[in-house]
């Protein structure tokens, strides 16, 4: 049965409109990195991804992959490879962020639909109105070359991504440490700790007691920034209340992420006294780094 011009246009429409979703997502990851990083870190299943590399690095790498794959899919260039690249990025995003998301099942099923579309292009390619046709030379090269198996493409792509992740992970902490200068005037330093679990409050309090102004660390300010599940430890009557009191006595200042309070449905009125609510804890940590704070994430 011959394919009609309208049917050929339907292939083009699916490819173009679908690619725009990934291009937009890639731009969001690269130009709104802080927000995307916050969503990943506060997802219930974020541990499935952030054991590989820091969340910010994963967001940037996925943004590059989404842009590259999106433009390849849009142009119909190496369409099967582009669809496979996007699928390998989309599946981890779906598992870590959309599954059990507080936003409901809408985003989850949107990603499932996109996975179905990508599988369609992995199997069929662009077919019509694509650069693949320009470089195909009809059936001559197709008869001389064996088609590349999807499994081989996945292995090559995975090896490349792991190599890039390893390089970024090795260079990231060293660069971040070098970017935290001490105060040139007094010789004193400022420190900030990002915590994500209630039991981290104990380690933060012990650290505040150890890093005193008179110690070798010459501490001036010590900030504890609570995000994710750690905000539960600031509710009045929680078992960690004594650790907060101990930390305050040692000079620690406590901040609580407002987005995390909303995620865990905690009323700010129920928090212990002397705690400041910050709208976005992650961007606040970035601000402290720019101010010369030495930062650590537990």
PDB file of C-alpha atoms in Angstrom:
ATOM      1  CA  UNK A   1       0.000   0.000   0.000  1.00  0.00           C
ATOM      2  CA  UNK A   2       1.465   3.356  -1.059  1.00  0.00           C
ATOM      3  CA  UNK A   3       1.948   6.046   1.569  1.00  0.00           C
ATOM      4  CA  UNK A   4      -0.019   9.190   0.806  1.00  0.00           C
ATOM      5  CA  UNK A   5       1.492  12.717   1.072  1.00  0.00           C
ATOM      6  CA  UNK A   6      -0.711  13.416   4.098  1.00  0.00           C
ATOM      7  CA  UNK A   7       0.592  10.300   5.850  1.00  0.00           C
ATOM      8  CA  UNK A   8       4.164  11.401   5.119  1.00  0.00           C
ATOM      9  CA  UNK A   9       3.407  14.819   6.625  1.00  0.00           C
ATOM     10  CA  UNK A  10       2.071  13.109   9.763  1.00  0.00           C
ATOM     11  CA  UNK A  11       5.524  11.538  10.302  1.00  0.00           C
ATOM     12  CA  UNK A  12       7.104  14.979   9.967  1.00  0.00           C
ATOM     13  CA  UNK A  13       4.587  16.600  12.342  1.00  0.00           C
ATOM     14  CA  UNK A  14       5.156  13.948  15.028  1.00  0.00           C
ATOM     15  CA  UNK A  15       8.926  14.308  14.765  1.00  0.00           C
ATOM     16  CA  UNK A  16       8.996  18.117  14.793  1.00  0.00           C
ATOM     17  CA  UNK A  17       6.448  18.646  17.568  1.00  0.00           C
ATOM     18  CA  UNK A  18       7.983  15.913  19.718  1.00  0.00           C
ATOM     19  CA  UNK A  19      11.503  17.312  19.299  1.00  0.00           C
ATOM     20  CA  UNK A  20      10.393  20.756  20.520  1.00  0.00           C
ATOM     21  CA  UNK A  21       9.512  19.243  23.923  1.00  0.00           C
ATOM     22  CA  UNK A  22      13.064  17.964  24.386  1.00  0.00           C
ATOM     23  CA  UNK A  23      14.675  21.162  23.088  1.00  0.00           C
ATOM     24  CA  UNK A  24      12.629  23.236  25.541  1.00  0.00           C
ATOM     25  CA  UNK A  25      13.514  20.858  28.398  1.00  0.00           C
ATOM     26  CA  UNK A  26      17.213  21.050  27.502  1.00  0.00           C
ATOM     27  CA  UNK A  27      17.152  24.851  27.521  1.00  0.00           C
ATOM     28  CA  UNK A  28      15.407  24.789  30.897  1.00  0.00           C
ATOM     29  CA  UNK A  29      18.096  22.483  32.346  1.00  0.00           C
ATOM     30  CA  UNK A  30      20.916  24.727  31.105  1.00  0.00           C
ATOM     31  CA  UNK A  31      19.459  28.174  31.796  1.00  0.00           C
ATOM     32  CA  UNK A  32      17.359  27.378  34.880  1.00  0.00           C
ATOM     33  CA  UNK A  33      19.791  24.923  36.430  1.00  0.00           C
ATOM     34  CA  UNK A  34      19.080  25.895  40.034  1.00  0.00           C
ATOM     35  CA  UNK A  35      15.359  25.187  39.775  1.00  0.00           C
ATOM     36  CA  UNK A  36      15.869  21.867  37.976  1.00  0.00           C
ATOM     37  CA  UNK A  37      18.514  20.873  40.530  1.00  0.00           C
ATOM     38  CA  UNK A  38      16.133  21.688  43.383  1.00  0.00           C
ATOM     39  CA  UNK A  39      13.384  19.517  41.862  1.00  0.00           C
ATOM     40  CA  UNK A  40      15.800  16.601  41.491  1.00  0.00           C
ATOM     41  CA  UNK A  41      17.193  16.877  45.023  1.00  0.00           C
ATOM     42  CA  UNK A  42      13.748  17.128  46.601  1.00  0.00           C
ATOM     43  CA  UNK A  43      12.266  14.185  44.649  1.00  0.00           C
ATOM     44  CA  UNK A  44      11.494  11.152  46.813  1.00  0.00           C
ATOM     45  CA  UNK A  45      13.540   8.860  44.540  1.00  0.00           C
ATOM     46  CA  UNK A  46      16.425  11.270  43.893  1.00  0.00           C
ATOM     47  CA  UNK A  47      18.883   8.827  45.450  1.00  0.00           C
ATOM     48  CA  UNK A  48      18.529   6.666  42.329  1.00  0.00           C
ATOM     49  CA  UNK A  49      20.472   9.316  40.393  1.00  0.00           C
ATOM     50  CA  UNK A  50      22.585  11.458  42.701  1.00  0.00           C
ATOM     51  CA  UNK A  51      24.779   8.543  43.777  1.00  0.00           C
ATOM     52  CA  UNK A  52      26.322   8.758  40.290  1.00  0.00           C
ATOM     53  CA  UNK A  53      27.311  12.438  40.453  1.00  0.00           C
ATOM     54  CA  UNK A  54      26.203  15.710  42.103  1.00  0.00           C
ATOM     55  CA  UNK A  55      22.696  16.763  41.113  1.00  0.00           C
ATOM     56  CA  UNK A  56      23.823  19.968  39.366  1.00  0.00           C
ATOM     57  CA  UNK A  57      26.229  18.054  37.118  1.00  0.00           C
ATOM     58  CA  UNK A  58      23.506  15.557  36.200  1.00  0.00           C
ATOM     59  CA  UNK A  59      21.121  18.403  35.297  1.00  0.00           C
ATOM     60  CA  UNK A  60      23.721  20.093  33.060  1.00  0.00           C
ATOM     61  CA  UNK A  61      24.678  16.838  31.327  1.00  0.00           C
ATOM     62  CA  UNK A  62      21.050  15.891  30.747  1.00  0.00           C
ATOM     63  CA  UNK A  63      20.395  19.398  29.377  1.00  0.00           C
ATOM     64  CA  UNK A  64      23.203  18.987  26.842  1.00  0.00           C
ATOM     65  CA  UNK A  65      21.880  15.557  25.866  1.00  0.00           C
ATOM     66  CA  UNK A  66      18.298  16.799  25.534  1.00  0.00           C
ATOM     67  CA  UNK A  67      19.378  19.703  23.312  1.00  0.00           C
ATOM     68  CA  UNK A  68      21.608  17.526  21.135  1.00  0.00           C
ATOM     69  CA  UNK A  69      19.028  14.762  20.772  1.00  0.00           C
ATOM     70  CA  UNK A  70      16.189  17.254  20.277  1.00  0.00           C
ATOM     71  CA  UNK A  71      17.895  19.058  17.387  1.00  0.00           C
ATOM     72  CA  UNK A  72      18.963  15.764  15.787  1.00  0.00           C
ATOM     73  CA  UNK A  73      15.375  14.529  15.982  1.00  0.00           C
ATOM     74  CA  UNK A  74      14.082  17.831  14.604  1.00  0.00           C
ATOM     75  CA  UNK A  75      16.381  17.623  11.577  1.00  0.00           C
ATOM     76  CA  UNK A  76      15.874  13.905  11.122  1.00  0.00           C
ATOM     77  CA  UNK A  77      19.637  13.351  11.341  1.00  0.00           C
ATOM     78  CA  UNK A  78      20.665   9.941  12.715  1.00  0.00           C
ATOM     79  CA  UNK A  79      17.083   9.749  13.916  1.00  0.00           C
ATOM     80  CA  UNK A  80      17.304   6.303  15.515  1.00  0.00           C
ATOM     81  CA  UNK A  81      20.415   7.286  17.460  1.00  0.00           C
ATOM     82  CA  UNK A  82      18.834  10.602  18.506  1.00  0.00           C
ATOM     83  CA  UNK A  83      15.703   8.828  19.754  1.00  0.00           C
ATOM     84  CA  UNK A  84      17.821   6.324  21.679  1.00  0.00           C
ATOM     85  CA  UNK A  85      19.859   9.124  23.289  1.00  0.00           C
ATOM     86  CA  UNK A  86      16.685  10.904  24.399  1.00  0.00           C
ATOM     87  CA  UNK A  87      15.205   7.631  25.689  1.00  0.00           C
ATOM     88  CA  UNK A  88      18.284   6.949  27.844  1.00  0.00           C
ATOM     89  CA  UNK A  89      17.919  10.410  29.377  1.00  0.00           C
ATOM     90  CA  UNK A  90      14.126  10.396  29.710  1.00  0.00           C
ATOM     91  CA  UNK A  91      13.820   7.060  31.543  1.00  0.00           C
ATOM     92  CA  UNK A  92      16.024   8.093  34.546  1.00  0.00           C
ATOM     93  CA  UNK A  93      14.231  11.470  34.713  1.00  0.00           C
ATOM     94  CA  UNK A  94      10.875   9.693  34.777  1.00  0.00           C
ATOM     95  CA  UNK A  95      11.931   7.220  37.484  1.00  0.00           C
ATOM     96  CA  UNK A  96      13.560   9.764  39.805  1.00  0.00           C
ATOM     97  CA  UNK A  97      11.290  12.808  39.453  1.00  0.00           C
ATOM     98  CA  UNK A  98       7.904  11.848  37.980  1.00  0.00           C
ATOM     99  CA  UNK A  99       7.277   8.570  39.815  1.00  0.00           C
ATOM    100  CA  UNK A 100       5.655   9.347  43.199  1.00  0.00           C
ATOM    101  CA  UNK A 101       5.695  13.058  42.324  1.00  0.00           C
ATOM    102  CA  UNK A 102       3.593  15.400  44.425  1.00  0.00           C
ATOM    103  CA  UNK A 103       2.426  17.040  41.178  1.00  0.00           C
ATOM    104  CA  UNK A 104       0.265  14.009  40.378  1.00  0.00           C
ATOM    105  CA  UNK A 105       0.342  11.473  37.557  1.00  0.00           C
ATOM    106  CA  UNK A 106      -0.037  13.945  34.685  1.00  0.00           C
ATOM    107  CA  UNK A 107       3.712  14.538  34.132  1.00  0.00           C
ATOM    108  CA  UNK A 108       4.380  10.819  34.594  1.00  0.00           C
ATOM    109  CA  UNK A 109       1.996   9.756  31.821  1.00  0.00           C
ATOM    110  CA  UNK A 110       3.263  12.577  29.599  1.00  0.00           C
ATOM    111  CA  UNK A 111       6.741  11.048  29.862  1.00  0.00           C
ATOM    112  CA  UNK A 112       5.333   7.584  29.205  1.00  0.00           C
ATOM    113  CA  UNK A 113       3.749   8.916  26.008  1.00  0.00           C
ATOM    114  CA  UNK A 114       7.093  10.464  24.998  1.00  0.00           C
ATOM    115  CA  UNK A 115       8.819   7.134  25.632  1.00  0.00           C
ATOM    116  CA  UNK A 116       6.321   5.523  23.239  1.00  0.00           C
ATOM    117  CA  UNK A 117       7.075   8.171  20.598  1.00  0.00           C
ATOM    118  CA  UNK A 118      10.837   7.654  20.969  1.00  0.00           C
ATOM    119  CA  UNK A 119      10.412   3.895  20.637  1.00  0.00           C
ATOM    120  CA  UNK A 120       8.513   4.541  17.389  1.00  0.00           C
ATOM    121  CA  UNK A 121      11.446   6.493  15.931  1.00  0.00           C
ATOM    122  CA  UNK A 122      14.015   3.969  17.207  1.00  0.00           C
ATOM    123  CA  UNK A 123      12.185   1.288  15.212  1.00  0.00           C
ATOM    124  CA  UNK A 124      11.131   3.281  12.143  1.00  0.00           C
ATOM    125  CA  UNK A 125      13.587   6.166  11.851  1.00  0.00           C
ATOM    126  CA  UNK A 126      12.511   9.488  10.327  1.00  0.00           C
ATOM    127  CA  UNK A 127      11.200   7.907   7.115  1.00  0.00           C
ATOM    128  CA  UNK A 128      10.259  11.170   5.346  1.00  0.00           C
ATOM    129  CA  UNK A 129      11.467  14.790   5.002  1.00  0.00           C
ATOM    130  CA  UNK A 130      14.684  14.205   6.935  1.00  0.00           C
ATOM    131  CA  UNK A 131      18.444  14.571   6.549  1.00  0.00           C
ATOM    132  CA  UNK A 132      18.703  10.812   6.874  1.00  0.00           C
ATOM    133  CA  UNK A 133      17.240  10.540   3.375  1.00  0.00           C
ATOM    134  CA  UNK A 134      19.784  12.970   1.972  1.00  0.00           C
ATOM    135  CA  UNK A 135      22.688  10.859   3.259  1.00  0.00           C
ATOM    136  CA  UNK A 136      21.057   7.542   2.538  1.00  0.00           C
ATOM    137  CA  UNK A 137      21.817   7.273  -1.189  1.00  0.00           C
ATOM    138  CA  UNK A 138      18.712   5.165  -1.618  1.00  0.00           C
ATOM    139  CA  UNK A 139      19.439   1.465  -1.267  1.00  0.00           C
ATOM    140  CA  UNK A 140      23.108   1.350  -2.351  1.00  0.00           C
ATOM    141  CA  UNK A 141      24.743   2.060   0.992  1.00  0.00           C
ATOM    142  CA  UNK A 142      21.979   0.178   2.791  1.00  0.00           C
ATOM    143  CA  UNK A 143      22.972  -3.028   0.987  1.00  0.00           C
ATOM    144  CA  UNK A 144      26.679  -2.550   1.748  1.00  0.00           C
ATOM    145  CA  UNK A 145      26.402  -1.724   5.390  1.00  0.00           C
ATOM    146  CA  UNK A 146      24.855  -3.753   8.134  1.00  0.00           C
ATOM    147  CA  UNK A 147      22.411  -1.811  10.297  1.00  0.00           C
ATOM    148  CA  UNK A 148      23.722  -0.798  13.664  1.00  0.00           C
ATOM    149  CA  UNK A 149      21.960  -2.663  16.431  1.00  0.00           C
ATOM    150  CA  UNK A 150      20.196  -0.636  19.096  1.00  0.00           C
ATOM    151  CA  UNK A 151      22.129  -2.537  21.770  1.00  0.00           C
ATOM    152  CA  UNK A 152      25.491  -1.476  20.273  1.00  0.00           C
ATOM    153  CA  UNK A 153      24.362   2.145  20.121  1.00  0.00           C
ATOM    154  CA  UNK A 154      23.249   1.967  23.742  1.00  0.00           C
ATOM    155  CA  UNK A 155      26.614   0.528  24.820  1.00  0.00           C
ATOM    156  CA  UNK A 156      28.583   3.230  22.978  1.00  0.00           C
ATOM    157  CA  UNK A 157      26.366   6.004  24.319  1.00  0.00           C
ATOM    158  CA  UNK A 158      26.473   4.692  27.895  1.00  0.00           C
ATOM    159  CA  UNK A 159      30.274   4.390  27.818  1.00  0.00           C
ATOM    160  CA  UNK A 160      30.596   7.955  26.584  1.00  0.00           C
ATOM    161  CA  UNK A 161      28.233   9.359  29.226  1.00  0.00           C
ATOM    162  CA  UNK A 162      30.004   7.474  32.033  1.00  0.00           C
ATOM    163  CA  UNK A 163      33.385   8.797  30.858  1.00  0.00           C
ATOM    164  CA  UNK A 164      32.043  12.359  30.813  1.00  0.00           C
ATOM    165  CA  UNK A 165      30.421  11.929  34.241  1.00  0.00           C
ATOM    166  CA  UNK A 166      33.683  10.635  35.703  1.00  0.00           C
ATOM    167  CA  UNK A 167      35.624  13.606  34.360  1.00  0.00           C
ATOM    168  CA  UNK A 168      33.082  16.109  35.694  1.00  0.00           C
ATOM    169  CA  UNK A 169      32.885  14.420  39.100  1.00  0.00           C
ATOM    170  CA  UNK A 170      36.664  14.419  39.460  1.00  0.00           C
ATOM    171  CA  UNK A 171      37.041  18.090  38.613  1.00  0.00           C
ATOM    172  CA  UNK A 172      33.925  19.527  40.328  1.00  0.00           C
ATOM    173  CA  UNK A 173      34.811  19.356  44.042  1.00  0.00           C
ATOM    174  CA  UNK A 174      38.358  20.651  43.515  1.00  0.00           C
ATOM    175  CA  UNK A 175      37.113  23.638  41.551  1.00  0.00           C
ATOM    176  CA  UNK A 176      34.418  24.371  44.143  1.00  0.00           C
ATOM    177  CA  UNK A 177      36.936  24.217  47.002  1.00  0.00           C
ATOM    178  CA  UNK A 178      39.276  26.612  45.201  1.00  0.00           C
ATOM    179  CA  UNK A 179      36.406  29.091  44.751  1.00  0.00           C
ATOM    180  CA  UNK A 180      35.918  29.611  48.503  1.00  0.00           C
ATOM    181  CA  UNK A 181      38.475  32.207  49.591  1.00  0.00           C
ATOM    182  CA  UNK A 182      39.066  33.297  53.161  1.00  0.00           C
ATOM    183  CA  UNK A 183      38.439  36.800  54.377  1.00  0.00           C
ATOM    184  CA  UNK A 184      41.538  38.851  53.496  1.00  0.00           C
ATOM    185  CA  UNK A 185      40.935  41.408  56.235  1.00  0.00           C
ATOM    186  CA  UNK A 186      40.588  39.304  59.388  1.00  0.00           C
ATOM    187  CA  UNK A 187      41.778  35.862  58.328  1.00  0.00           C
ATOM    188  CA  UNK A 188      38.462  34.429  59.490  1.00  0.00           C
ATOM    189  CA  UNK A 189      36.295  32.138  57.353  1.00  0.00           C
ATOM    190  CA  UNK A 190      32.604  31.553  56.907  1.00  0.00           C
ATOM    191  CA  UNK A 191      31.145  28.049  56.656  1.00  0.00           C
ATOM    192  CA  UNK A 192      27.807  26.648  55.474  1.00  0.00           C
ATOM    193  CA  UNK A 193      26.435  23.093  55.647  1.00  0.00           C
ATOM    194  CA  UNK A 194      23.582  21.802  53.482  1.00  0.00           C
ATOM    195  CA  UNK A 195      21.634  19.001  55.197  1.00  0.00           C
ATOM    196  CA  UNK A 196      18.901  16.770  53.796  1.00  0.00           C
ATOM    197  CA  UNK A 197      17.996  14.373  56.652  1.00  0.00           C
ATOM    198  CA  UNK A 198      16.888  15.103  60.247  1.00  0.00           C
ATOM    199  CA  UNK A 199      19.779  13.113  61.749  1.00  0.00           C
ATOM    200  CA  UNK A 200      22.210  15.446  59.946  1.00  0.00           C
ATOM    201  CA  UNK A 201      21.361  18.038  62.625  1.00  0.00           C
ATOM    202  CA  UNK A 202      23.505  16.118  65.105  1.00  0.00           C
ATOM    203  CA  UNK A 203      26.541  16.181  62.807  1.00  0.00           C
ATOM    204  CA  UNK A 204      25.980  19.881  62.120  1.00  0.00           C
ATOM    205  CA  UNK A 205      25.838  20.704  65.849  1.00  0.00           C
ATOM    206  CA  UNK A 206      28.999  18.702  66.568  1.00  0.00           C
ATOM    207  CA  UNK A 207      30.778  20.468  63.718  1.00  0.00           C
ATOM    208  CA  UNK A 208      29.722  23.881  65.011  1.00  0.00           C
ATOM    209  CA  UNK A 209      31.229  22.995  68.391  1.00  0.00           C
ATOM    210  CA  UNK A 210      34.465  21.831  66.754  1.00  0.00           C
ATOM    211  CA  UNK A 211      34.909  24.743  64.327  1.00  0.00           C
ATOM    212  CA  UNK A 212      35.244  27.595  66.811  1.00  0.00           C
ATOM    213  CA  UNK A 213      36.648  31.088  66.148  1.00  0.00           C
ATOM    214  CA  UNK A 214      39.698  30.116  68.200  1.00  0.00           C
ATOM    215  CA  UNK A 215      40.329  26.868  66.324  1.00  0.00           C
ATOM    216  CA  UNK A 216      42.525  26.402  63.277  1.00  0.00           C
ATOM    217  CA  UNK A 217      39.435  26.930  61.116  1.00  0.00           C
ATOM    218  CA  UNK A 218      39.019  30.533  62.359  1.00  0.00           C
ATOM    219  CA  UNK A 219      35.263  30.359  61.957  1.00  0.00           C
ATOM    220  CA  UNK A 220      33.292  33.583  61.911  1.00  0.00           C
ATOM    221  CA  UNK A 221      29.830  32.478  60.677  1.00  0.00           C
ATOM    222  CA  UNK A 222      28.408  28.962  60.559  1.00  0.00           C
ATOM    223  CA  UNK A 223      25.158  28.468  58.600  1.00  0.00           C
ATOM    224  CA  UNK A 224      23.100  25.265  58.547  1.00  0.00           C
ATOM    225  CA  UNK A 225      20.796  25.181  55.473  1.00  0.00           C
ATOM    226  CA  UNK A 226      18.046  22.537  55.837  1.00  0.00           C
ATOM    227  CA  UNK A 227      16.430  21.152  52.690  1.00  0.00           C
ATOM    228  CA  UNK A 228      14.389  18.082  51.726  1.00  0.00           C
ATOM    229  CA  UNK A 229      13.375  15.766  54.609  1.00  0.00           C
ATOM    230  CA  UNK A 230      15.659  17.471  57.148  1.00  0.00           C
ATOM    231  CA  UNK A 231      13.034  20.213  57.670  1.00  0.00           C
ATOM    232  CA  UNK A 232      11.017  17.718  59.726  1.00  0.00           C
ATOM    233  CA  UNK A 233      13.678  17.986  62.442  1.00  0.00           C
ATOM    234  CA  UNK A 234      12.727  21.633  63.067  1.00  0.00           C
ATOM    235  CA  UNK A 235       9.146  20.882  64.100  1.00  0.00           C
ATOM    236  CA  UNK A 236       8.519  21.569  67.788  1.00  0.00           C
ATOM    237  CA  UNK A 237       8.797  18.408  69.863  1.00  0.00           C
ATOM    238  CA  UNK A 238      11.014  16.550  67.367  1.00  0.00           C
ATOM    239  CA  UNK A 239      13.795  14.368  68.757  1.00  0.00           C
ATOM    240  CA  UNK A 240      16.418  16.601  67.100  1.00  0.00           C
ATOM    241  CA  UNK A 241      15.317  19.737  69.004  1.00  0.00           C
ATOM    242  CA  UNK A 242      18.140  19.295  71.516  1.00  0.00           C
ATOM    243  CA  UNK A 243      20.710  19.200  68.700  1.00  0.00           C
ATOM    244  CA  UNK A 244      19.372  22.501  67.346  1.00  0.00           C
ATOM    245  CA  UNK A 245      19.711  24.067  70.791  1.00  0.00           C
ATOM    246  CA  UNK A 246      23.263  22.745  71.068  1.00  0.00           C
ATOM    247  CA  UNK A 247      24.132  24.111  67.632  1.00  0.00           C
ATOM    248  CA  UNK A 248      22.752  27.557  68.461  1.00  0.00           C
ATOM    249  CA  UNK A 249      24.824  27.615  71.629  1.00  0.00           C
ATOM    250  CA  UNK A 250      27.899  26.889  69.512  1.00  0.00           C
ATOM    251  CA  UNK A 251      27.107  29.821  67.208  1.00  0.00           C
ATOM    252  CA  UNK A 252      25.288  28.065  64.365  1.00  0.00           C
ATOM    253  CA  UNK A 253      22.582  29.893  62.386  1.00  0.00           C
ATOM    254  CA  UNK A 254      19.734  27.763  61.053  1.00  0.00           C
ATOM    255  CA  UNK A 255      17.890  28.296  57.761  1.00  0.00           C
ATOM    256  CA  UNK A 256      14.972  26.213  56.443  1.00  0.00           C
ATOM    257  CA  UNK A 257      14.004  25.787  52.773  1.00  0.00           C
ATOM    258  CA  UNK A 258      10.474  27.078  52.083  1.00  0.00           C
ATOM    259  CA  UNK A 259       9.966  24.727  49.112  1.00  0.00           C
ATOM    260  CA  UNK A 260      10.785  21.742  51.324  1.00  0.00           C
ATOM    261  CA  UNK A 261       8.257  22.909  53.924  1.00  0.00           C
ATOM    262  CA  UNK A 262       5.597  22.957  51.209  1.00  0.00           C
ATOM    263  CA  UNK A 263       6.635  19.556  49.861  1.00  0.00           C
ATOM    264  CA  UNK A 264       6.354  17.902  53.299  1.00  0.00           C
ATOM    265  CA  UNK A 265       3.270  19.966  54.224  1.00  0.00           C
ATOM    266  CA  UNK A 266       4.817  21.516  57.328  1.00  0.00           C
ATOM    267  CA  UNK A 267       3.199  24.636  58.795  1.00  0.00           C
ATOM    268  CA  UNK A 268       5.881  27.307  59.468  1.00  0.00           C
ATOM    269  CA  UNK A 269       4.079  28.136  62.716  1.00  0.00           C
ATOM    270  CA  UNK A 270       5.068  24.697  64.074  1.00  0.00           C
ATOM    271  CA  UNK A 271       8.821  25.309  63.700  1.00  0.00           C
ATOM    272  CA  UNK A 272      11.128  25.939  66.643  1.00  0.00           C
ATOM    273  CA  UNK A 273      12.001  29.546  67.405  1.00  0.00           C
ATOM    274  CA  UNK A 274      15.003  31.281  65.903  1.00  0.00           C
ATOM    275  CA  UNK A 275      14.819  29.591  62.479  1.00  0.00           C
ATOM    276  CA  UNK A 276      14.739  31.660  59.284  1.00  0.00           C
ATOM    277  CA  UNK A 277      12.753  30.425  56.257  1.00  0.00           C
ATOM    278  CA  UNK A 278      14.532  30.793  52.896  1.00  0.00           C
ATOM    279  CA  UNK A 279      12.370  30.499  49.723  1.00  0.00           C
ATOM    280  CA  UNK A 280      14.905  28.301  47.878  1.00  0.00           C
ATOM    281  CA  UNK A 281      17.622  26.646  49.921  1.00  0.00           C
ATOM    282  CA  UNK A 282      19.770  25.597  46.962  1.00  0.00           C
ATOM    283  CA  UNK A 283      19.985  29.036  45.384  1.00  0.00           C
ATOM    284  CA  UNK A 284      20.775  30.410  48.855  1.00  0.00           C
ATOM    285  CA  UNK A 285      23.757  28.043  49.039  1.00  0.00           C
ATOM    286  CA  UNK A 286      24.908  29.295  45.638  1.00  0.00           C
ATOM    287  CA  UNK A 287      24.692  32.857  46.996  1.00  0.00           C
ATOM    288  CA  UNK A 288      26.816  31.923  50.007  1.00  0.00           C
ATOM    289  CA  UNK A 289      29.442  30.365  47.727  1.00  0.00           C
ATOM    290  CA  UNK A 290      29.639  33.613  45.773  1.00  0.00           C
ATOM    291  CA  UNK A 291      30.155  35.431  49.082  1.00  0.00           C
ATOM    292  CA  UNK A 292      33.181  33.244  49.822  1.00  0.00           C
ATOM    293  CA  UNK A 293      31.606  30.704  52.169  1.00  0.00           C
ATOM    294  CA  UNK A 294      33.187  27.264  52.422  1.00  0.00           C
ATOM    295  CA  UNK A 295      30.238  24.917  51.772  1.00  0.00           C
ATOM    296  CA  UNK A 296      29.704  21.231  52.517  1.00  0.00           C
ATOM    297  CA  UNK A 297      26.777  18.984  51.635  1.00  0.00           C
ATOM    298  CA  UNK A 298      25.862  16.075  53.904  1.00  0.00           C
TER     299      UNK A 298
END
